[in-house]
């Protein structure tokens, strides 16, 4: 193994070690109880999901109906093509056996 590869591997381990030490220190020195921190994280997750849904609904409302129909048609066509390919392969296997 060359020196550059060894250096990159050891740098990766140093990074992971630093992340672990930082996370442990953060948990030990946190100003809140664990249950409060957990509630904060869950609330942040709920807000993030709500914000994402809101943005996606605005994007969906802004897209013309033709674009939506074309996207659905493309997905169906792609799925149907794959299904026909798989059916053909299974038929060949059945006939061959």
PDB file of N, CA, C and O in Angstrom, residues 10-78:
ATOM      1  N   UNK A  10      -5.763   6.720   7.451  1.00  0.00           N
ATOM      2  CA  UNK A  10      -5.589   7.173   8.825  1.00  0.00           C
ATOM      3  C   UNK A  10      -6.323   8.490   9.063  1.00  0.00           C
ATOM      4  O   UNK A  10      -6.848   8.717  10.151  1.00  0.00           O
ATOM      5  N   UNK A  11      -6.397   9.357   8.058  1.00  0.00           N
ATOM      6  CA  UNK A  11      -7.149  10.610   8.206  1.00  0.00           C
ATOM      7  C   UNK A  11      -8.627  10.310   8.419  1.00  0.00           C
ATOM      8  O   UNK A  11      -9.288  10.984   9.216  1.00  0.00           O
ATOM      9  N   UNK A  12      -9.139   9.314   7.726  1.00  0.00           N
ATOM     10  CA  UNK A  12     -10.540   8.921   7.902  1.00  0.00           C
ATOM     11  C   UNK A  12     -10.814   8.441   9.315  1.00  0.00           C
ATOM     12  O   UNK A  12     -11.835   8.770   9.913  1.00  0.00           O
ATOM     13  N   UNK A  13      -9.892   7.654   9.862  1.00  0.00           N
ATOM     14  CA  UNK A  13     -10.066   7.173  11.237  1.00  0.00           C
ATOM     15  C   UNK A  13      -9.994   8.325  12.230  1.00  0.00           C
ATOM     16  O   UNK A  13     -10.726   8.349  13.216  1.00  0.00           O
ATOM     17  N   UNK A  14      -9.102   9.272  11.981  1.00  0.00           N
ATOM     18  CA  UNK A  14      -9.020  10.443  12.859  1.00  0.00           C
ATOM     19  C   UNK A  14     -10.331  11.235  12.810  1.00  0.00           C
ATOM     20  O   UNK A  14     -10.816  11.715  13.834  1.00  0.00           O
ATOM     21  N   UNK A  15     -10.905  11.364  11.632  1.00  0.00           N
ATOM     22  CA  UNK A  15     -12.160  12.083  11.484  1.00  0.00           C
ATOM     23  C   UNK A  15     -13.269  11.381  12.260  1.00  0.00           C
ATOM     24  O   UNK A  15     -14.012  12.010  13.025  1.00  0.00           O
ATOM     25  N   UNK A  16     -13.387  10.057  12.091  1.00  0.00           N
ATOM     26  CA  UNK A  16     -14.419   9.307  12.809  1.00  0.00           C
ATOM     27  C   UNK A  16     -14.206   9.367  14.321  1.00  0.00           C
ATOM     28  O   UNK A  16     -15.172   9.516  15.085  1.00  0.00           O
ATOM     29  N   UNK A  17     -12.971   9.270  14.742  1.00  0.00           N
ATOM     30  CA  UNK A  17     -12.670   9.370  16.173  1.00  0.00           C
ATOM     31  C   UNK A  17     -13.041  10.742  16.723  1.00  0.00           C
ATOM     32  O   UNK A  17     -13.612  10.855  17.815  1.00  0.00           O
ATOM     33  N   UNK A  18     -12.719  11.782  15.967  1.00  0.00           N
ATOM     34  CA  UNK A  18     -13.064  13.135  16.397  1.00  0.00           C
ATOM     35  C   UNK A  18     -14.564  13.340  16.484  1.00  0.00           C
ATOM     36  O   UNK A  18     -15.062  13.994  17.408  1.00  0.00           O
ATOM     37  N   UNK A  19     -15.289  12.774  15.520  1.00  0.00           N
ATOM     38  CA  UNK A  19     -16.752  12.876  15.561  1.00  0.00           C
ATOM     39  C   UNK A  19     -17.320  12.171  16.794  1.00  0.00           C
ATOM     40  O   UNK A  19     -18.227  12.687  17.453  1.00  0.00           O
ATOM     41  N   UNK A  20     -16.783  11.004  17.110  1.00  0.00           N
ATOM     42  CA  UNK A  20     -17.264  10.255  18.274  1.00  0.00           C
ATOM     43  C   UNK A  20     -16.968  11.003  19.567  1.00  0.00           C
ATOM     44  O   UNK A  20     -17.826  11.118  20.445  1.00  0.00           O
ATOM     45  N   UNK A  21     -15.751  11.537  19.693  1.00  0.00           N
ATOM     46  CA  UNK A  21     -15.387  12.287  20.897  1.00  0.00           C
ATOM     47  C   UNK A  21     -16.252  13.542  21.014  1.00  0.00           C
ATOM     48  O   UNK A  21     -16.748  13.876  22.093  1.00  0.00           O
ATOM     49  N   UNK A  22     -16.474  14.227  19.899  1.00  0.00           N
ATOM     50  CA  UNK A  22     -17.307  15.425  19.915  1.00  0.00           C
ATOM     51  C   UNK A  22     -18.744  15.129  20.306  1.00  0.00           C
ATOM     52  O   UNK A  22     -19.361  15.869  21.074  1.00  0.00           O
ATOM     53  N   UNK A  23     -19.284  14.038  19.781  1.00  0.00           N
ATOM     54  CA  UNK A  23     -20.656  13.658  20.125  1.00  0.00           C
ATOM     55  C   UNK A  23     -20.765  13.302  21.604  1.00  0.00           C
ATOM     56  O   UNK A  23     -21.714  13.717  22.283  1.00  0.00           O
ATOM     57  N   UNK A  24     -19.804  12.558  22.112  1.00  0.00           N
ATOM     58  CA  UNK A  24     -19.824  12.186  23.529  1.00  0.00           C
ATOM     59  C   UNK A  24     -19.711  13.427  24.418  1.00  0.00           C
ATOM     60  O   UNK A  24     -20.448  13.570  25.402  1.00  0.00           O
ATOM     61  N   UNK A  25     -18.812  14.338  24.067  1.00  0.00           N
ATOM     62  CA  UNK A  25     -18.659  15.564  24.854  1.00  0.00           C
ATOM     63  C   UNK A  25     -19.939  16.391  24.799  1.00  0.00           C
ATOM     64  O   UNK A  25     -20.371  16.958  25.818  1.00  0.00           O
ATOM     65  N   UNK A  26     -20.553  16.458  23.638  1.00  0.00           N
ATOM     66  CA  UNK A  26     -21.797  17.207  23.513  1.00  0.00           C
ATOM     67  C   UNK A  26     -22.897  16.645  24.388  1.00  0.00           C
ATOM     68  O   UNK A  26     -23.656  17.389  25.006  1.00  0.00           O
ATOM     69  N   UNK A  27     -22.998  15.319  24.441  1.00  0.00           N
ATOM     70  CA  UNK A  27     -24.018  14.696  25.282  1.00  0.00           C
ATOM     71  C   UNK A  27     -23.732  14.896  26.767  1.00  0.00           C
ATOM     72  O   UNK A  27     -24.640  15.129  27.562  1.00  0.00           O
ATOM     73  N   UNK A  28     -22.463  14.803  27.143  1.00  0.00           N
ATOM     74  CA  UNK A  28     -22.111  14.957  28.549  1.00  0.00           C
ATOM     75  C   UNK A  28     -22.260  16.398  29.033  1.00  0.00           C
ATOM     76  O   UNK A  28     -22.593  16.639  30.192  1.00  0.00           O
ATOM     77  N   UNK A  29     -22.002  17.342  28.185  1.00  0.00           N
ATOM     78  CA  UNK A  29     -22.012  18.747  28.582  1.00  0.00           C
ATOM     79  C   UNK A  29     -23.286  19.479  28.165  1.00  0.00           C
ATOM     80  O   UNK A  29     -23.363  20.704  28.289  1.00  0.00           O
ATOM     81  N   UNK A  30     -24.279  18.759  27.691  1.00  0.00           N
ATOM     82  CA  UNK A  30     -25.515  19.377  27.221  1.00  0.00           C
ATOM     83  C   UNK A  30     -26.231  20.077  28.381  1.00  0.00           C
ATOM     84  O   UNK A  30     -26.283  19.555  29.492  1.00  0.00           O
ATOM     85  N   UNK A  31     -26.790  21.270  28.133  1.00  0.00           N
ATOM     86  CA  UNK A  31     -27.455  22.008  29.203  1.00  0.00           C
ATOM     87  C   UNK A  31     -28.857  21.474  29.539  1.00  0.00           C
ATOM     88  O   UNK A  31     -29.430  21.851  30.539  1.00  0.00           O
ATOM     89  N   UNK A  32     -29.391  20.586  28.721  1.00  0.00           N
ATOM     90  CA  UNK A  32     -30.738  20.051  28.946  1.00  0.00           C
ATOM     91  C   UNK A  32     -30.663  18.577  29.314  1.00  0.00           C
ATOM     92  O   UNK A  32     -29.675  17.891  29.025  1.00  0.00           O
ATOM     93  N   UNK A  33     -31.766  18.100  29.908  1.00  0.00           N
ATOM     94  CA  UNK A  33     -31.867  16.667  30.166  1.00  0.00           C
ATOM     95  C   UNK A  33     -32.057  15.940  28.840  1.00  0.00           C
ATOM     96  O   UNK A  33     -32.500  16.527  27.852  1.00  0.00           O
ATOM     97  N   UNK A  34     -31.745  14.672  28.831  1.00  0.00           N
ATOM     98  CA  UNK A  34     -31.869  13.873  27.613  1.00  0.00           C
ATOM     99  C   UNK A  34     -33.279  13.847  27.062  1.00  0.00           C
ATOM    100  O   UNK A  34     -33.495  13.925  25.858  1.00  0.00           O
ATOM    101  N   UNK A  35     -34.272  13.750  27.944  1.00  0.00           N
ATOM    102  CA  UNK A  35     -35.662  13.703  27.482  1.00  0.00           C
ATOM    103  C   UNK A  35     -36.061  15.020  26.822  1.00  0.00           C
ATOM    104  O   UNK A  35     -36.802  15.028  25.835  1.00  0.00           O
ATOM    105  N   UNK A  36     -35.565  16.156  27.338  1.00  0.00           N
ATOM    106  CA  UNK A  36     -35.861  17.454  26.726  1.00  0.00           C
ATOM    107  C   UNK A  36     -35.207  17.559  25.348  1.00  0.00           C
ATOM    108  O   UNK A  36     -35.815  18.047  24.394  1.00  0.00           O
ATOM    109  N   UNK A  37     -33.969  17.100  25.256  1.00  0.00           N
ATOM    110  CA  UNK A  37     -33.257  17.129  23.973  1.00  0.00           C
ATOM    111  C   UNK A  37     -33.980  16.242  22.969  1.00  0.00           C
ATOM    112  O   UNK A  37     -34.140  16.609  21.808  1.00  0.00           O
ATOM    113  N   UNK A  38     -34.433  15.083  23.415  1.00  0.00           N
ATOM    114  CA  UNK A  38     -35.158  14.169  22.539  1.00  0.00           C
ATOM    115  C   UNK A  38     -36.447  14.815  22.033  1.00  0.00           C
ATOM    116  O   UNK A  38     -36.785  14.705  20.851  1.00  0.00           O
ATOM    117  N   UNK A  39     -37.172  15.505  22.911  1.00  0.00           N
ATOM    118  CA  UNK A  39     -38.393  16.201  22.502  1.00  0.00           C
ATOM    119  C   UNK A  39     -38.083  17.285  21.474  1.00  0.00           C
ATOM    120  O   UNK A  39     -38.829  17.472  20.510  1.00  0.00           O
ATOM    121  N   UNK A  40     -36.979  18.010  21.696  1.00  0.00           N
ATOM    122  CA  UNK A  40     -36.574  19.055  20.746  1.00  0.00           C
ATOM    123  C   UNK A  40     -36.270  18.467  19.375  1.00  0.00           C
ATOM    124  O   UNK A  40     -36.652  19.029  18.345  1.00  0.00           O
ATOM    125  N   UNK A  41     -35.589  17.331  19.353  1.00  0.00           N
ATOM    126  CA  UNK A  41     -35.233  16.682  18.089  1.00  0.00           C
ATOM    127  C   UNK A  41     -36.498  16.207  17.375  1.00  0.00           C
ATOM    128  O   UNK A  41     -36.644  16.387  16.165  1.00  0.00           O
ATOM    129  N   UNK A  42     -37.436  15.618  18.124  1.00  0.00           N
ATOM    130  CA  UNK A  42     -38.691  15.165  17.522  1.00  0.00           C
ATOM    131  C   UNK A  42     -39.494  16.349  16.975  1.00  0.00           C
ATOM    132  O   UNK A  42     -40.076  16.264  15.887  1.00  0.00           O
ATOM    133  N   UNK A  43     -39.528  17.444  17.713  1.00  0.00           N
ATOM    134  CA  UNK A  43     -40.250  18.636  17.241  1.00  0.00           C
ATOM    135  C   UNK A  43     -39.602  19.187  15.974  1.00  0.00           C
ATOM    136  O   UNK A  43     -40.295  19.591  15.039  1.00  0.00           O
ATOM    137  N   UNK A  44     -38.282  19.200  15.945  1.00  0.00           N
ATOM    138  CA  UNK A  44     -37.569  19.664  14.744  1.00  0.00           C
ATOM    139  C   UNK A  44     -37.912  18.771  13.551  1.00  0.00           C
ATOM    140  O   UNK A  44     -38.147  19.250  12.450  1.00  0.00           O
ATOM    141  N   UNK A  45     -37.979  17.459  13.774  1.00  0.00           N
ATOM    142  CA  UNK A  45     -38.333  16.526  12.698  1.00  0.00           C
ATOM    143  C   UNK A  45     -39.740  16.781  12.179  1.00  0.00           C
ATOM    144  O   UNK A  45     -39.973  16.764  10.972  1.00  0.00           O
ATOM    145  N   UNK A  46     -40.683  17.029  13.106  1.00  0.00           N
ATOM    146  CA  UNK A  46     -42.053  17.321  12.688  1.00  0.00           C
ATOM    147  C   UNK A  46     -42.116  18.605  11.860  1.00  0.00           C
ATOM    148  O   UNK A  46     -42.776  18.657  10.826  1.00  0.00           O
ATOM    149  N   UNK A  47     -41.425  19.641  12.333  1.00  0.00           N
ATOM    150  CA  UNK A  47     -41.415  20.908  11.590  1.00  0.00           C
ATOM    151  C   UNK A  47     -40.807  20.719  10.213  1.00  0.00           C
ATOM    152  O   UNK A  47     -41.297  21.268   9.222  1.00  0.00           O
ATOM    153  N   UNK A  48     -39.738  19.940  10.139  1.00  0.00           N
ATOM    154  CA  UNK A  48     -39.078  19.704   8.847  1.00  0.00           C
ATOM    155  C   UNK A  48     -40.009  18.982   7.889  1.00  0.00           C
ATOM    156  O   UNK A  48     -40.093  19.329   6.709  1.00  0.00           O
ATOM    157  N   UNK A  49     -40.717  17.966   8.374  1.00  0.00           N
ATOM    158  CA  UNK A  49     -41.667  17.240   7.521  1.00  0.00           C
ATOM    159  C   UNK A  49     -42.787  18.161   7.043  1.00  0.00           C
ATOM    160  O   UNK A  49     -43.180  18.130   5.879  1.00  0.00           O
ATOM    161  N   UNK A  50     -43.309  18.983   7.956  1.00  0.00           N
ATOM    162  CA  UNK A  50     -44.377  19.910   7.582  1.00  0.00           C
ATOM    163  C   UNK A  50     -43.898  20.910   6.538  1.00  0.00           C
ATOM    164  O   UNK A  50     -44.599  21.202   5.566  1.00  0.00           O
ATOM    165  N   UNK A  51     -42.688  21.431   6.733  1.00  0.00           N
ATOM    166  CA  UNK A  51     -42.127  22.379   5.765  1.00  0.00           C
ATOM    167  C   UNK A  51     -41.926  21.723   4.405  1.00  0.00           C
ATOM    168  O   UNK A  51     -42.204  22.318   3.365  1.00  0.00           O
ATOM    169  N   UNK A  52     -41.452  20.488   4.412  1.00  0.00           N
ATOM    170  CA  UNK A  52     -41.230  19.761   3.161  1.00  0.00           C
ATOM    171  C   UNK A  52     -42.549  19.533   2.439  1.00  0.00           C
ATOM    172  O   UNK A  52     -42.651  19.738   1.233  1.00  0.00           O
ATOM    173  N   UNK A  53     -43.566  19.114   3.187  1.00  0.00           N
ATOM    174  CA  UNK A  53     -44.886  18.907   2.578  1.00  0.00           C
ATOM    175  C   UNK A  53     -45.422  20.205   1.986  1.00  0.00           C
ATOM    176  O   UNK A  53     -46.003  20.212   0.903  1.00  0.00           O
ATOM    177  N   UNK A  54     -45.242  21.301   2.714  1.00  0.00           N
ATOM    178  CA  UNK A  54     -45.725  22.596   2.243  1.00  0.00           C
ATOM    179  C   UNK A  54     -45.041  22.994   0.939  1.00  0.00           C
ATOM    180  O   UNK A  54     -45.691  23.416  -0.025  1.00  0.00           O
ATOM    181  N   UNK A  55     -43.725  22.841   0.894  1.00  0.00           N
ATOM    182  CA  UNK A  55     -42.975  23.192  -0.315  1.00  0.00           C
ATOM    183  C   UNK A  55     -43.394  22.296  -1.473  1.00  0.00           C
ATOM    184  O   UNK A  55     -43.608  22.772  -2.594  1.00  0.00           O
ATOM    185  N   UNK A  56     -43.523  20.998  -1.219  1.00  0.00           N
ATOM    186  CA  UNK A  56     -43.903  20.076  -2.287  1.00  0.00           C
ATOM    187  C   UNK A  56     -45.311  20.373  -2.807  1.00  0.00           C
ATOM    188  O   UNK A  56     -45.559  20.276  -4.004  1.00  0.00           O
ATOM    189  N   UNK A  57     -46.229  20.750  -1.921  1.00  0.00           N
ATOM    190  CA  UNK A  57     -47.577  21.062  -2.392  1.00  0.00           C
ATOM    191  C   UNK A  57     -47.577  22.346  -3.218  1.00  0.00           C
ATOM    192  O   UNK A  57     -48.297  22.445  -4.208  1.00  0.00           O
ATOM    193  N   UNK A  58     -46.737  23.327  -2.834  1.00  0.00           N
ATOM    194  CA  UNK A  58     -46.647  24.552  -3.637  1.00  0.00           C
ATOM    195  C   UNK A  58     -46.052  24.257  -5.007  1.00  0.00           C
ATOM    196  O   UNK A  58     -46.501  24.789  -6.022  1.00  0.00           O
ATOM    197  N   UNK A  59     -45.042  23.395  -5.039  1.00  0.00           N
ATOM    198  CA  UNK A  59     -44.431  23.025  -6.319  1.00  0.00           C
ATOM    199  C   UNK A  59     -45.461  22.287  -7.178  1.00  0.00           C
ATOM    200  O   UNK A  59     -45.608  22.557  -8.364  1.00  0.00           O
ATOM    201  N   UNK A  60     -46.174  21.363  -6.560  1.00  0.00           N
ATOM    202  CA  UNK A  60     -47.180  20.600  -7.295  1.00  0.00           C
ATOM    203  C   UNK A  60     -48.270  21.508  -7.839  1.00  0.00           C
ATOM    204  O   UNK A  60     -48.737  21.327  -8.963  1.00  0.00           O
ATOM    205  N   UNK A  61     -48.689  22.480  -7.057  1.00  0.00           N
ATOM    206  CA  UNK A  61     -49.725  23.406  -7.508  1.00  0.00           C
ATOM    207  C   UNK A  61     -49.224  24.286  -8.648  1.00  0.00           C
ATOM    208  O   UNK A  61     -49.997  24.681  -9.525  1.00  0.00           O
ATOM    209  N   UNK A  62     -47.940  24.572  -8.659  1.00  0.00           N
ATOM    210  CA  UNK A  62     -47.380  25.452  -9.683  1.00  0.00           C
ATOM    211  C   UNK A  62     -47.148  24.729 -11.008  1.00  0.00           C
ATOM    212  O   UNK A  62     -47.098  25.367 -12.053  1.00  0.00           O
ATOM    213  N   UNK A  63     -47.013  23.407 -10.977  1.00  0.00           N
ATOM    214  CA  UNK A  63     -46.763  22.663 -12.206  1.00  0.00           C
ATOM    215  C   UNK A  63     -48.036  22.549 -13.028  1.00  0.00           C
ATOM    216  O   UNK A  63     -49.111  22.278 -12.496  1.00  0.00           O
ATOM    217  N   UNK A  64     -47.950  22.754 -14.313  1.00  0.00           N
ATOM    218  CA  UNK A  64     -49.131  22.568 -15.153  1.00  0.00           C
ATOM    219  C   UNK A  64     -49.566  21.107 -15.161  1.00  0.00           C
ATOM    220  O   UNK A  64     -48.769  20.193 -14.967  1.00  0.00           O
ATOM    221  N   UNK A  65     -50.840  20.899 -15.380  1.00  0.00           N
ATOM    222  CA  UNK A  65     -51.390  19.539 -15.381  1.00  0.00           C
ATOM    223  C   UNK A  65     -50.735  18.675 -16.447  1.00  0.00           C
ATOM    224  O   UNK A  65     -50.522  17.482 -16.244  1.00  0.00           O
ATOM    225  N   UNK A  66     -50.367  19.281 -17.577  1.00  0.00           N
ATOM    226  CA  UNK A  66     -49.737  18.493 -18.652  1.00  0.00           C
ATOM    227  C   UNK A  66     -48.409  17.891 -18.200  1.00  0.00           C
ATOM    228  O   UNK A  66     -48.074  16.776 -18.566  1.00  0.00           O
ATOM    229  N   UNK A  67     -47.652  18.643 -17.403  1.00  0.00           N
ATOM    230  CA  UNK A  67     -46.367  18.134 -16.919  1.00  0.00           C
ATOM    231  C   UNK A  67     -46.604  16.953 -15.987  1.00  0.00           C
ATOM    232  O   UNK A  67     -45.904  15.935 -16.046  1.00  0.00           O
ATOM    233  N   UNK A  68     -47.605  17.073 -15.119  1.00  0.00           N
ATOM    234  CA  UNK A  68     -47.915  15.984 -14.191  1.00  0.00           C
ATOM    235  C   UNK A  68     -48.339  14.728 -14.950  1.00  0.00           C
ATOM    236  O   UNK A  68     -47.888  13.628 -14.647  1.00  0.00           O
ATOM    237  N   UNK A  69     -49.198  14.889 -15.940  1.00  0.00           N
ATOM    238  CA  UNK A  69     -49.669  13.746 -16.733  1.00  0.00           C
ATOM    239  C   UNK A  69     -48.505  13.105 -17.476  1.00  0.00           C
ATOM    240  O   UNK A  69     -48.386  11.878 -17.531  1.00  0.00           O
ATOM    241  N   UNK A  70     -47.627  13.921 -18.033  1.00  0.00           N
ATOM    242  CA  UNK A  70     -46.464  13.387 -18.756  1.00  0.00           C
ATOM    243  C   UNK A  70     -45.557  12.607 -17.817  1.00  0.00           C
ATOM    244  O   UNK A  70     -45.024  11.553 -18.183  1.00  0.00           O
ATOM    245  N   UNK A  71     -45.382  13.105 -16.596  1.00  0.00           N
ATOM    246  CA  UNK A  71     -44.537  12.399 -15.628  1.00  0.00           C
ATOM    247  C   UNK A  71     -45.139  11.050 -15.267  1.00  0.00           C
ATOM    248  O   UNK A  71     -44.437  10.035 -15.203  1.00  0.00           O
ATOM    249  N   UNK A  72     -46.438  11.020 -15.044  1.00  0.00           N
ATOM    250  CA  UNK A  72     -47.104   9.759 -14.708  1.00  0.00           C
ATOM    251  C   UNK A  72     -47.027   8.794 -15.888  1.00  0.00           C
ATOM    252  O   UNK A  72     -46.738   7.608 -15.717  1.00  0.00           O
ATOM    253  N   UNK A  73     -47.271   9.289 -17.086  1.00  0.00           N
ATOM    254  CA  UNK A  73     -47.220   8.439 -18.277  1.00  0.00           C
ATOM    255  C   UNK A  73     -45.816   7.860 -18.462  1.00  0.00           C
ATOM    256  O   UNK A  73     -45.663   6.683 -18.788  1.00  0.00           O
ATOM    257  N   UNK A  74     -44.795   8.672 -18.238  1.00  0.00           N
ATOM    258  CA  UNK A  74     -43.417   8.190 -18.351  1.00  0.00           C
ATOM    259  C   UNK A  74     -43.121   7.104 -17.339  1.00  0.00           C
ATOM    260  O   UNK A  74     -42.473   6.104 -17.648  1.00  0.00           O
ATOM    261  N   UNK A  75     -43.599   7.282 -16.121  1.00  0.00           N
ATOM    262  CA  UNK A  75     -43.373   6.280 -15.082  1.00  0.00           C
ATOM    263  C   UNK A  75     -44.084   4.980 -15.423  1.00  0.00           C
ATOM    264  O   UNK A  75     -43.530   3.885 -15.270  1.00  0.00           O
ATOM    265  N   UNK A  76     -45.314   5.078 -15.914  1.00  0.00           N
ATOM    266  CA  UNK A  76     -46.073   3.873 -16.286  1.00  0.00           C
ATOM    267  C   UNK A  76     -45.394   3.157 -17.444  1.00  0.00           C
ATOM    268  O   UNK A  76     -45.240   1.938 -17.436  1.00  0.00           O
ATOM    269  N   UNK A  77     -44.979   3.919 -18.440  1.00  0.00           N
ATOM    270  CA  UNK A  77     -44.318   3.324 -19.603  1.00  0.00           C
ATOM    271  C   UNK A  77     -43.041   2.607 -19.198  1.00  0.00           C
ATOM    272  O   UNK A  77     -42.774   1.486 -19.630  1.00  0.00           O
ATOM    273  N   UNK A  78     -42.259   3.241 -18.335  1.00  0.00           N
ATOM    274  CA  UNK A  78     -41.010   2.636 -17.863  1.00  0.00           C
ATOM    275  C   UNK A  78     -41.297   1.346 -17.094  1.00  0.00           C
ATOM    276  O   UNK A  78     -40.653   0.324 -17.308  1.00  0.00           O
TER     277      UNK A  78
END
